[in-house]
Amino acid sequence: MHAFSYHKPSTLGDALSLVAKQSEGKILAGGQSLVQAMKLRLASPTDLIDLSGIKDLAGIKVEGSSVTIGAMTRHADVENNADVKKMIPALARLAGGIGDRQVRHMGTIGGSVANSDPAACYPAAVLGLGATIVTNKRKIAADDFFKGLFETALETGELITAVTFPTVKRAGYIKFKNPASRFALVGVFVAETSGGVRVAVTGAASCVFRATAIEKALTAKFDPDAVPADTIKADTLNADLHGSAEYRAHLITVMAKRAVTQAVGK
Amino acid sequence: MSIKVSMTVNGKPVSAQVEERTLLVTLIREELRLTGTHVGCDTAQCGACTVHMNGKAVKSCSMVAMQAEGANIVTIEGIAAADGTLHPMQAAFKENHGLQCGFCTPGMVMNAIDLAKGNPNLTETEIREGLEGNLCRCTGYHNIVKSIAAGAKAMAK
């Protein structure tokens, strides 16, 4: 790992002024992706700005029918939170399936969403549930947030402070794990909302995306058998030694069916 | 560049002057000379470096030491009683032959203790899922699972 300077601000204001000063610096949330990337020299920031000293950034709040999760809330705390389990059980289950126990004790929702790893689980929930990403500057709809491979709508000097999830009628998430890394080779999040069905796919392309053809079919009938076969085109999907694009396209329909099955509780 | 880091390790306050990029596992092994915590894969897959931070199992190769500033850290050296009596989970690994070469064992035991806290009746599925972040290349996990089930029961006594 290359050398860097370490900062631990105790307020959001201090963090933002550090971010403004250190153009080659990086925000450190839980560090479960960033520290390993730095060890591999895939990232070599001049400065690390550790957000763990900012108390307001962690915690889960219920407001009416929505749940707001602070950016520094650890995966294990979402997995085990009574309100999340009751109001959006699919989200609690998804959080409980990220990485492994040790990773879930450190990794944060803000870090995962800001990183936009193509195989991460949280982006599927954020897009599938139609969540809102709250930053120090604005509120960003999930549909406008994920832009590409490790790329989001976040601007320089913009920091995620929380993610707000609406409750939905029913939701489910199933991932097909890469047998070695346990990351999602393909993961599909389905949600039946008051405004129709949303289907978000992770692991299959450069970043999470919505499968609109499946959404349309499931809006007509929310049933596993309603998921149409072969509607996903392979030409924009990832292909690597773990699976061809055609294999991933097929997996999307299979995972979508299983996610609906989970959502309807069959 | 260096920075002062302070924390509690196995009940004792420690501090050291380290480079900012020092990993927690490097501090534990090379500064504190507690070499029971192992570095296996060094890429967050194998869990041999698992320690407790404020009571929760974490991978000490996946964090810089400064992330543990002010924290309460417990390593494999810190779980047996002062008179040398093994922790019930360690004893269960011994009784059930839950290791062969032993390299992964410190991480297995530390994760198992955290997993078993408040869960004396862990099912085989819960144990196997709980071990997602720990790799063993000798035993095929069977006796490790047996050890953790027995250790969880013993911890509740």
GROMACS .gro file of C-alpha atoms in nm:
model
  423
    1MET     CA    1   0.000   0.000   0.000
    2HIS     CA    2   0.128   0.346  -0.086
    3ALA     CA    3   0.169   0.596   0.196
    4PHE     CA    4  -0.110   0.839   0.277
    5SER     CA    5  -0.213   1.085   0.546
    6TYR     CA    6  -0.498   0.986   0.776
    7HIS     CA    7  -0.771   1.220   0.899
    8LYS     CA    8  -1.060   1.151   1.132
    9PRO     CA    9  -1.298   1.449   1.140
   10SER     CA   10  -1.571   1.452   1.404
   11THR     CA   11  -1.822   1.665   1.212
   12LEU     CA   12  -1.958   1.654   0.859
   13GLY     CA   13  -1.841   2.014   0.807
   14ASP     CA   14  -1.482   1.920   0.893
   15ALA     CA   15  -1.502   1.617   0.665
   16LEU     CA   16  -1.624   1.831   0.375
   17SER     CA   17  -1.350   2.088   0.416
   18LEU     CA   18  -1.090   1.809   0.423
   19VAL     CA   19  -1.244   1.662   0.107
   20ALA     CA   20  -1.229   2.004  -0.059
   21LYS     CA   21  -0.860   2.044   0.032
   22GLN     CA   22  -0.742   1.694  -0.064
   23SER     CA   23  -0.821   1.653  -0.432
   24GLU     CA   24  -0.647   1.315  -0.446
   25GLY     CA   25  -0.789   1.200  -0.115
   26LYS     CA   26  -1.052   0.935  -0.057
   27ILE     CA   27  -1.335   0.892   0.188
   28LEU     CA   28  -1.295   0.591   0.417
   29ALA     CA   29  -1.627   0.442   0.531
   30GLY     CA   30  -1.597   0.078   0.643
   31GLY     CA   31  -1.298   0.018   0.419
   32GLN     CA   32  -1.397  -0.334   0.316
   33SER     CA   33  -1.343  -0.253  -0.052
   34LEU     CA   34  -1.112   0.047  -0.031
   35VAL     CA   35  -0.845  -0.095   0.202
   36GLN     CA   36  -0.809  -0.408  -0.012
   37ALA     CA   37  -0.799  -0.193  -0.329
   38MET     CA   38  -0.522   0.015  -0.171
   39LYS     CA   39  -0.328  -0.297  -0.074
   40LEU     CA   40  -0.345  -0.407  -0.438
   41ARG     CA   41  -0.245  -0.053  -0.542
   42LEU     CA   42  -0.563  -0.024  -0.747
   43ALA     CA   43  -0.621   0.290  -0.541
   44SER     CA   44  -0.350   0.513  -0.402
   45PRO     CA   45  -0.511   0.818  -0.238
   46THR     CA   46  -0.285   1.081  -0.085
   47ASP     CA   47  -0.523   1.114   0.210
   48LEU     CA   48  -0.783   0.901   0.383
   49ILE     CA   49  -1.073   1.084   0.545
   50ASP     CA   50  -1.229   0.841   0.792
   51LEU     CA   51  -1.599   0.915   0.855
   52SER     CA   52  -1.633   0.679   1.152
   53GLY     CA   53  -1.588   0.965   1.400
   54ILE     CA   54  -1.902   1.144   1.279
   55LYS     CA   55  -2.173   1.009   1.506
   56ASP     CA   56  -2.472   1.154   1.313
   57LEU     CA   57  -2.390   0.946   1.006
   58ALA     CA   58  -2.479   0.609   1.162
   59GLY     CA   59  -2.824   0.493   1.264
   60ILE     CA   60  -3.166   0.392   1.135
   61LYS     CA   61  -3.474   0.615   1.156
   62VAL     CA   62  -3.836   0.544   1.067
   63GLU     CA   63  -4.037   0.837   0.931
   64GLY     CA   64  -4.393   0.749   0.837
   65SER     CA   65  -4.370   0.471   0.582
   66SER     CA   66  -4.004   0.518   0.498
   67VAL     CA   67  -3.680   0.403   0.656
   68THR     CA   68  -3.372   0.625   0.651
   69ILE     CA   69  -3.038   0.453   0.700
   70GLY     CA   70  -2.735   0.669   0.784
   71ALA     CA   71  -2.443   0.633   0.544
   72MET     CA   72  -2.210   0.488   0.809
   73THR     CA   73  -2.457   0.222   0.927
   74ARG     CA   74  -2.289  -0.119   0.914
   75HIS     CA   75  -2.445  -0.406   0.716
   76ALA     CA   76  -2.489  -0.612   1.034
   77ASP     CA   77  -2.688  -0.329   1.195
   78VAL     CA   78  -2.928  -0.319   0.898
   79GLU     CA   79  -2.953  -0.700   0.897
   80ASN     CA   80  -3.050  -0.708   1.265
   81ASN     CA   81  -3.260  -0.391   1.292
   82ALA     CA   82  -3.615  -0.465   1.412
   83ASP     CA   83  -3.774  -0.183   1.208
   84VAL     CA   84  -3.603  -0.284   0.884
   85LYS     CA   85  -3.693  -0.648   0.941
   86LYS     CA   86  -4.058  -0.554   0.992
   87MET     CA   87  -4.098  -0.284   0.728
   88ILE     CA   88  -3.868  -0.404   0.446
   89PRO     CA   89  -3.770  -0.765   0.528
   90ALA     CA   90  -3.610  -0.815   0.186
   91LEU     CA   91  -3.365  -0.533   0.264
   92ALA     CA   92  -3.268  -0.686   0.600
   93ARG     CA   93  -3.214  -1.022   0.429
   94LEU     CA   94  -3.006  -0.864   0.153
   95ALA     CA   95  -2.786  -0.687   0.409
   96GLY     CA   96  -2.745  -1.019   0.593
   97GLY     CA   97  -2.613  -1.184   0.278
   98ILE     CA   98  -2.342  -0.932   0.192
   99GLY     CA   99  -1.987  -1.066   0.211
  100ASP     CA  100  -1.946  -1.254   0.536
  101ARG     CA  101  -2.006  -1.183   0.907
  102GLN     CA  102  -1.674  -1.011   0.957
  103VAL     CA  103  -1.725  -0.789   0.652
  104ARG     CA  104  -2.081  -0.706   0.763
  105HIS     CA  105  -1.948  -0.579   1.097
  106MET     CA  106  -1.738  -0.317   0.916
  107GLY     CA  107  -1.891  -0.246   0.574
  108THR     CA  108  -2.137   0.043   0.541
  109ILE     CA  109  -2.432   0.120   0.316
  110GLY     CA  110  -2.290   0.458   0.217
  111GLY     CA  111  -1.958   0.305   0.118
  112SER     CA  112  -2.122   0.030  -0.085
  113VAL     CA  113  -2.360   0.265  -0.268
  114ALA     CA  114  -2.091   0.525  -0.339
  115ASN     CA  115  -1.856   0.256  -0.472
  116SER     CA  116  -2.111   0.118  -0.722
  117ASP     CA  117  -1.927  -0.212  -0.753
  118PRO     CA  118  -2.089  -0.399  -1.044
  119ALA     CA  119  -2.138  -0.710  -0.827
  120ALA     CA  120  -2.247  -0.542  -0.501
  121CYS     CA  121  -2.583  -0.624  -0.340
  122TYR     CA  122  -2.689  -0.287  -0.197
  123PRO     CA  123  -2.721  -0.109  -0.534
  124ALA     CA  124  -2.985  -0.372  -0.630
  125ALA     CA  125  -3.194  -0.283  -0.322
  126VAL     CA  126  -3.149   0.091  -0.371
  127LEU     CA  127  -3.258   0.075  -0.736
  128GLY     CA  128  -3.515  -0.202  -0.687
  129LEU     CA  129  -3.693  -0.022  -0.405
  130GLY     CA  130  -3.662   0.320  -0.571
  131ALA     CA  131  -3.471   0.463  -0.276
  132THR     CA  132  -3.342   0.819  -0.247
  133ILE     CA  133  -2.973   0.892  -0.190
  134VAL     CA  134  -2.931   1.187   0.044
  135THR     CA  135  -2.607   1.385   0.015
  136ASN     CA  136  -2.472   1.699   0.178
  137LYS     CA  137  -2.601   1.889  -0.129
  138ARG     CA  138  -2.921   1.725  -0.256
  139LYS     CA  139  -3.147   1.425  -0.281
  140ILE     CA  140  -3.083   1.193  -0.575
  141ALA     CA  141  -3.336   0.937  -0.701
  142ALA     CA  142  -3.190   0.588  -0.739
  143ASP     CA  143  -3.284   0.595  -1.108
  144ASP     CA  144  -3.045   0.888  -1.159
  145PHE     CA  145  -2.766   0.770  -0.930
  146PHE     CA  146  -2.585   0.466  -1.074
  147LYS     CA  147  -2.397   0.572  -1.389
  148GLY     CA  148  -2.156   0.292  -1.472
  149LEU     CA  149  -1.864   0.082  -1.356
  150PHE     CA  150  -1.770   0.228  -1.014
  151GLU     CA  151  -1.937   0.548  -1.134
  152THR     CA  152  -2.223   0.743  -0.974
  153ALA     CA  153  -2.390   1.082  -0.998
  154LEU     CA  154  -2.187   1.204  -0.699
  155GLU     CA  155  -1.991   1.519  -0.777
  156THR     CA  156  -1.652   1.620  -0.638
  157GLY     CA  157  -1.696   1.724  -0.278
  158GLU     CA  158  -2.033   1.550  -0.251
  159LEU     CA  159  -2.083   1.296   0.024
  160ILE     CA  160  -2.366   1.049   0.090
  161THR     CA  161  -2.517   1.111   0.434
  162ALA     CA  162  -2.810   0.865   0.421
  163VAL     CA  163  -3.029   0.648   0.203
  164THR     CA  164  -3.408   0.665   0.237
  165PHE     CA  165  -3.607   0.355   0.144
  166PRO     CA  166  -3.984   0.358   0.090
  167THR     CA  167  -4.181   0.060   0.214
  168VAL     CA  168  -4.331  -0.152  -0.063
  169LYS     CA  169  -4.606  -0.414  -0.080
  170ARG     CA  170  -4.372  -0.707  -0.132
  171ALA     CA  171  -4.009  -0.753  -0.226
  172GLY     CA  172  -3.750  -1.025  -0.271
  173TYR     CA  173  -3.381  -1.058  -0.353
  174ILE     CA  174  -3.194  -1.363  -0.475
  175LYS     CA  175  -2.835  -1.379  -0.589
  176PHE     CA  176  -2.649  -1.650  -0.770
  177LYS     CA  177  -2.315  -1.646  -0.594
  178ASN     CA  178  -1.987  -1.684  -0.771
  179PRO     CA  179  -1.873  -2.008  -0.606
  180ALA     CA  180  -1.525  -1.868  -0.536
  181SER     CA  181  -1.568  -1.500  -0.447
  182ARG     CA  182  -1.930  -1.531  -0.324
  183PHE     CA  183  -2.008  -1.201  -0.497
  184ALA     CA  184  -2.326  -1.192  -0.703
  185LEU     CA  185  -2.264  -1.342  -1.047
  186VAL     CA  186  -2.621  -1.222  -1.096
  187GLY     CA  187  -2.851  -1.082  -0.829
  188VAL     CA  188  -3.210  -0.972  -0.887
  189PHE     CA  189  -3.418  -0.753  -0.658
  190VAL     CA  190  -3.793  -0.738  -0.729
  191ALA     CA  191  -4.037  -0.505  -0.554
  192GLU     CA  192  -4.409  -0.463  -0.593
  193THR     CA  193  -4.470  -0.096  -0.523
  194SER     CA  194  -4.785   0.116  -0.540
  195GLY     CA  195  -4.652   0.254  -0.869
  196GLY     CA  196  -4.587  -0.083  -1.033
  197VAL     CA  197  -4.314  -0.345  -1.017
  198ARG     CA  198  -3.943  -0.261  -1.011
  199VAL     CA  199  -3.675  -0.515  -1.102
  200ALA     CA  200  -3.308  -0.431  -1.043
  201VAL     CA  201  -3.022  -0.651  -1.163
  202THR     CA  202  -2.671  -0.652  -1.019
  203GLY     CA  203  -2.361  -0.849  -1.116
  204ALA     CA  204  -2.459  -0.884  -1.481
  205ALA     CA  205  -2.343  -0.557  -1.638
  206SER     CA  206  -2.109  -0.265  -1.572
  207CYS     CA  207  -2.347  -0.145  -1.301
  208VAL     CA  208  -2.689  -0.218  -1.157
  209PHE     CA  209  -2.979  -0.169  -1.403
  210ARG     CA  210  -3.357  -0.214  -1.429
  211ALA     CA  211  -3.500  -0.502  -1.631
  212THR     CA  212  -3.797  -0.319  -1.779
  213ALA     CA  213  -3.939  -0.609  -1.981
  214ILE     CA  214  -3.962  -0.819  -1.666
  215GLU     CA  215  -4.110  -0.523  -1.476
  216LYS     CA  216  -4.387  -0.491  -1.736
  217ALA     CA  217  -4.475  -0.858  -1.721
  218LEU     CA  218  -4.475  -0.864  -1.340
  219THR     CA  219  -4.685  -0.547  -1.319
  220ALA     CA  220  -4.952  -0.732  -1.518
  221LYS     CA  221  -4.922  -1.037  -1.295
  222PHE     CA  222  -4.693  -1.061  -0.991
  223ASP     CA  223  -4.619  -1.430  -1.013
  224PRO     CA  224  -4.299  -1.629  -1.072
  225ASP     CA  225  -4.445  -1.786  -1.386
  226ALA     CA  226  -4.509  -1.442  -1.532
  227VAL     CA  227  -4.135  -1.376  -1.571
  228PRO     CA  228  -4.081  -1.393  -1.947
  229ALA     CA  229  -3.806  -1.619  -2.080
  230ASP     CA  230  -3.525  -1.478  -2.294
  231THR     CA  231  -3.623  -1.112  -2.272
  232ILE     CA  232  -3.281  -0.996  -2.160
  233LYS     CA  233  -3.036  -0.928  -2.443
  234ALA     CA  234  -2.688  -1.057  -2.378
  235ASP     CA  235  -2.506  -0.794  -2.586
  236THR     CA  236  -2.468  -0.542  -2.302
  237LEU     CA  237  -2.389  -0.795  -2.030
  238ASN     CA  238  -2.056  -0.894  -1.877
  239ALA     CA  239  -1.872  -1.198  -2.001
  240ASP     CA  240  -1.573  -1.337  -1.814
  241LEU     CA  241  -1.422  -1.668  -1.707
  242HIS     CA  242  -1.704  -1.712  -1.454
  243GLY     CA  243  -1.987  -1.696  -1.707
  244SER     CA  244  -2.072  -1.585  -2.060
  245ALA     CA  245  -2.309  -1.297  -2.130
  246GLU     CA  246  -2.571  -1.547  -2.250
  247TYR     CA  247  -2.539  -1.741  -1.925
  248ARG     CA  248  -2.587  -1.422  -1.724
  249ALA     CA  249  -2.889  -1.326  -1.937
  250HIS     CA  250  -3.046  -1.662  -1.859
  251LEU     CA  251  -2.960  -1.634  -1.490
  252ILE     CA  252  -3.143  -1.299  -1.471
  253THR     CA  253  -3.474  -1.463  -1.559
  254VAL     CA  254  -3.410  -1.752  -1.320
  255MET     CA  255  -3.311  -1.524  -1.031
  256ALA     CA  256  -3.611  -1.297  -1.106
  257LYS     CA  257  -3.846  -1.594  -1.076
  258ARG     CA  258  -3.689  -1.699  -0.747
  259ALA     CA  259  -3.701  -1.345  -0.613
  260VAL     CA  260  -4.073  -1.322  -0.694
  261THR     CA  261  -4.126  -1.660  -0.529
  262GLN     CA  262  -3.954  -1.523  -0.218
  263ALA     CA  263  -4.159  -1.201  -0.232
  264VAL     CA  264  -4.493  -1.381  -0.255
  265GLY     CA  265  -4.383  -1.616   0.022
  266LYS     CA  266  -4.441  -1.941  -0.167
  267MET     CA  267   0.512   1.004   0.812
  268SER     CA  268   0.395   0.836   1.125
  269ILE     CA  269   0.104   0.860   1.363
  270LYS     CA  270   0.032   0.753   1.719
  271VAL     CA  271  -0.230   0.483   1.761
  272SER     CA  272  -0.374   0.370   2.095
  273MET     CA  273  -0.616   0.095   2.181
  274THR     CA  274  -0.683  -0.178   2.433
  275VAL     CA  275  -0.553  -0.520   2.332
  276ASN     CA  276  -0.646  -0.821   2.541
  277GLY     CA  277  -0.732  -0.595   2.833
  278LYS     CA  278  -0.410  -0.393   2.828
  279PRO     CA  279  -0.378  -0.039   2.698
  280VAL     CA  280  -0.123  -0.023   2.416
  281SER     CA  281   0.003   0.253   2.194
  282ALA     CA  282   0.254   0.264   1.913
  283GLN     CA  283   0.400   0.507   1.664
  284VAL     CA  284   0.319   0.361   1.323
  285GLU     CA  285   0.298   0.457   0.959
  286GLU     CA  286  -0.058   0.555   0.865
  287ARG     CA  287  -0.074   0.267   0.618
  288THR     CA  288  -0.005   0.008   0.888
  289LEU     CA  289  -0.276  -0.256   0.888
  290LEU     CA  290  -0.430  -0.363   1.218
  291VAL     CA  291  -0.294  -0.715   1.168
  292THR     CA  292   0.057  -0.576   1.111
  293LEU     CA  293   0.035  -0.378   1.433
  294ILE     CA  294  -0.084  -0.685   1.621
  295ARG     CA  295   0.180  -0.920   1.482
  296GLU     CA  296   0.485  -0.701   1.427
  297GLU     CA  297   0.457  -0.427   1.689
  298LEU     CA  298   0.276  -0.614   1.967
  299ARG     CA  299   0.431  -0.951   1.872
  300LEU     CA  300   0.101  -1.132   1.911
  301THR     CA  301   0.157  -1.380   1.630
  302GLY     CA  302  -0.145  -1.599   1.697
  303THR     CA  303  -0.345  -1.381   1.459
  304HIS     CA  304  -0.249  -1.508   1.115
  305VAL     CA  305  -0.224  -1.357   0.769
  306GLY     CA  306  -0.350  -1.615   0.523
  307CYS     CA  307  -0.477  -1.471   0.197
  308ASP     CA  308  -0.423  -1.102   0.280
  309THR     CA  309  -0.723  -1.026   0.054
  310ALA     CA  310  -1.018  -1.059   0.298
  311GLN     CA  311  -1.116  -1.409   0.184
  312CYS     CA  312  -0.977  -1.648   0.444
  313GLY     CA  313  -1.050  -1.500   0.787
  314ALA     CA  314  -0.729  -1.627   0.950
  315CYS     CA  315  -0.673  -1.268   1.070
  316THR     CA  316  -1.008  -1.246   1.254
  317VAL     CA  317  -1.000  -1.059   1.586
  318HIS     CA  318  -1.272  -0.897   1.796
  319MET     CA  319  -1.316  -0.522   1.780
  320ASN     CA  320  -1.554  -0.398   2.050
  321GLY     CA  321  -1.689  -0.754   2.076
  322LYS     CA  322  -1.746  -0.812   1.705
  323ALA     CA  323  -1.546  -1.035   1.473
  324VAL     CA  324  -1.359  -0.835   1.208
  325LYS     CA  325  -1.080  -0.908   0.961
  326SER     CA  326  -0.769  -0.732   1.083
  327CYS     CA  327  -0.606  -0.745   0.739
  328SER     CA  328  -0.892  -0.539   0.594
  329MET     CA  329  -0.849  -0.232   0.808
  330VAL     CA  330  -0.575   0.014   0.887
  331ALA     CA  331  -0.471   0.023   1.252
  332MET     CA  332  -0.610   0.377   1.286
  333GLN     CA  333  -0.960   0.238   1.229
  334ALA     CA  334  -0.918   0.063   1.564
  335GLU     CA  335  -0.805   0.380   1.746
  336GLY     CA  336  -0.958   0.376   2.095
  337ALA     CA  337  -1.120   0.036   2.035
  338ASN     CA  338  -1.120  -0.273   2.252
  339ILE     CA  339  -0.937  -0.547   2.057
  340VAL     CA  340  -0.924  -0.912   2.161
  341THR     CA  341  -0.698  -1.161   1.983
  342ILE     CA  342  -0.665  -1.539   2.016
  343GLU     CA  343  -0.406  -1.480   2.291
  344GLY     CA  344  -0.668  -1.301   2.499
  345ILE     CA  345  -0.945  -1.557   2.533
  346ALA     CA  346  -0.805  -1.827   2.763
  347ALA     CA  347  -0.830  -1.773   3.141
  348ALA     CA  348  -0.533  -1.621   3.324
  349ASP     CA  349  -0.439  -1.965   3.464
  350GLY     CA  350  -0.420  -2.107   3.113
  351THR     CA  351  -0.759  -2.281   3.116
  352LEU     CA  352  -0.878  -2.287   2.757
  353HIS     CA  353  -1.182  -2.086   2.652
  354PRO     CA  354  -1.479  -2.326   2.607
  355MET     CA  355  -1.460  -2.274   2.229
  356GLN     CA  356  -1.088  -2.358   2.225
  357ALA     CA  357  -1.157  -2.664   2.439
  358ALA     CA  358  -1.433  -2.771   2.199
  359PHE     CA  359  -1.194  -2.749   1.902
  360LYS     CA  360  -0.947  -2.966   2.093
  361GLU     CA  361  -1.211  -3.222   2.199
  362ASN     CA  362  -1.366  -3.251   1.853
  363HIS     CA  363  -1.042  -3.249   1.657
  364GLY     CA  364  -1.153  -2.927   1.487
  365LEU     CA  365  -0.816  -2.863   1.327
  366GLN     CA  366  -0.541  -3.031   1.136
  367CYS     CA  367  -0.259  -2.793   1.046
  368GLY     CA  368  -0.402  -2.522   1.271
  369PHE     CA  369  -0.329  -2.225   1.051
  370CYS     CA  370  -0.693  -2.114   1.017
  371THR     CA  371  -0.781  -2.206   1.376
  372PRO     CA  372  -0.726  -1.869   1.549
  373GLY     CA  373  -0.961  -1.702   1.302
  374MET     CA  374  -1.210  -1.987   1.322
  375VAL     CA  375  -1.217  -1.971   1.702
  376MET     CA  376  -1.250  -1.592   1.716
  377ASN     CA  377  -1.535  -1.589   1.463
  378ALA     CA  378  -1.700  -1.885   1.636
  379ILE     CA  379  -1.696  -1.714   1.977
  380ASP     CA  380  -1.870  -1.410   1.831
  381LEU     CA  381  -2.118  -1.629   1.639
  382ALA     CA  382  -2.202  -1.834   1.949
  383LYS     CA  383  -2.257  -1.537   2.180
  384GLY     CA  384  -2.619  -1.564   2.296
  385ASN     CA  385  -2.678  -1.856   2.054
  386PRO     CA  386  -2.615  -2.180   2.246
  387ASN     CA  387  -2.818  -2.392   2.004
  388LEU     CA  388  -2.664  -2.304   1.669
  389THR     CA  389  -2.784  -2.523   1.384
  390GLU     CA  390  -2.544  -2.676   1.135
  391THR     CA  391  -2.677  -2.438   0.868
  392GLU     CA  392  -2.623  -2.134   1.090
  393ILE     CA  393  -2.268  -2.246   1.164
  394ARG     CA  394  -2.184  -2.315   0.799
  395GLU     CA  395  -2.329  -1.980   0.692
  396GLY     CA  396  -2.149  -1.811   0.981
  397LEU     CA  397  -1.820  -1.954   0.851
  398GLU     CA  398  -1.861  -1.794   0.508
  399GLY     CA  399  -1.565  -1.567   0.581
  400ASN     CA  400  -1.327  -1.836   0.712
  401LEU     CA  401  -1.142  -2.083   0.493
  402CYS     CA  402  -0.985  -2.409   0.604
  403ARG     CA  403  -0.784  -2.606   0.351
  404CYS     CA  404  -0.741  -2.926   0.555
  405THR     CA  405  -1.048  -3.049   0.734
  406GLY     CA  406  -1.342  -3.014   0.501
  407TYR     CA  407  -1.506  -2.818   0.785
  408HIS     CA  408  -1.691  -3.116   0.931
  409ASN     CA  409  -1.513  -3.123   1.266
  410ILE     CA  410  -1.498  -2.745   1.279
  411VAL     CA  411  -1.878  -2.736   1.258
  412LYS     CA  412  -1.898  -3.003   1.531
  413SER     CA  413  -1.654  -2.806   1.747
  414ILE     CA  414  -1.851  -2.484   1.715
  415ALA     CA  415  -2.181  -2.653   1.799
  416ALA     CA  416  -2.023  -2.803   2.112
  417GLY     CA  417  -1.839  -2.482   2.199
  418ALA     CA  418  -2.157  -2.276   2.171
  419LYS     CA  419  -2.331  -2.506   2.419
  420ALA     CA  420  -2.031  -2.499   2.654
  421MET     CA  421  -2.012  -2.118   2.643
  422ALA     CA  422  -2.371  -2.095   2.770
  423LYS     CA  423  -2.296  -2.305   3.079
   0.00000   0.00000   0.00000
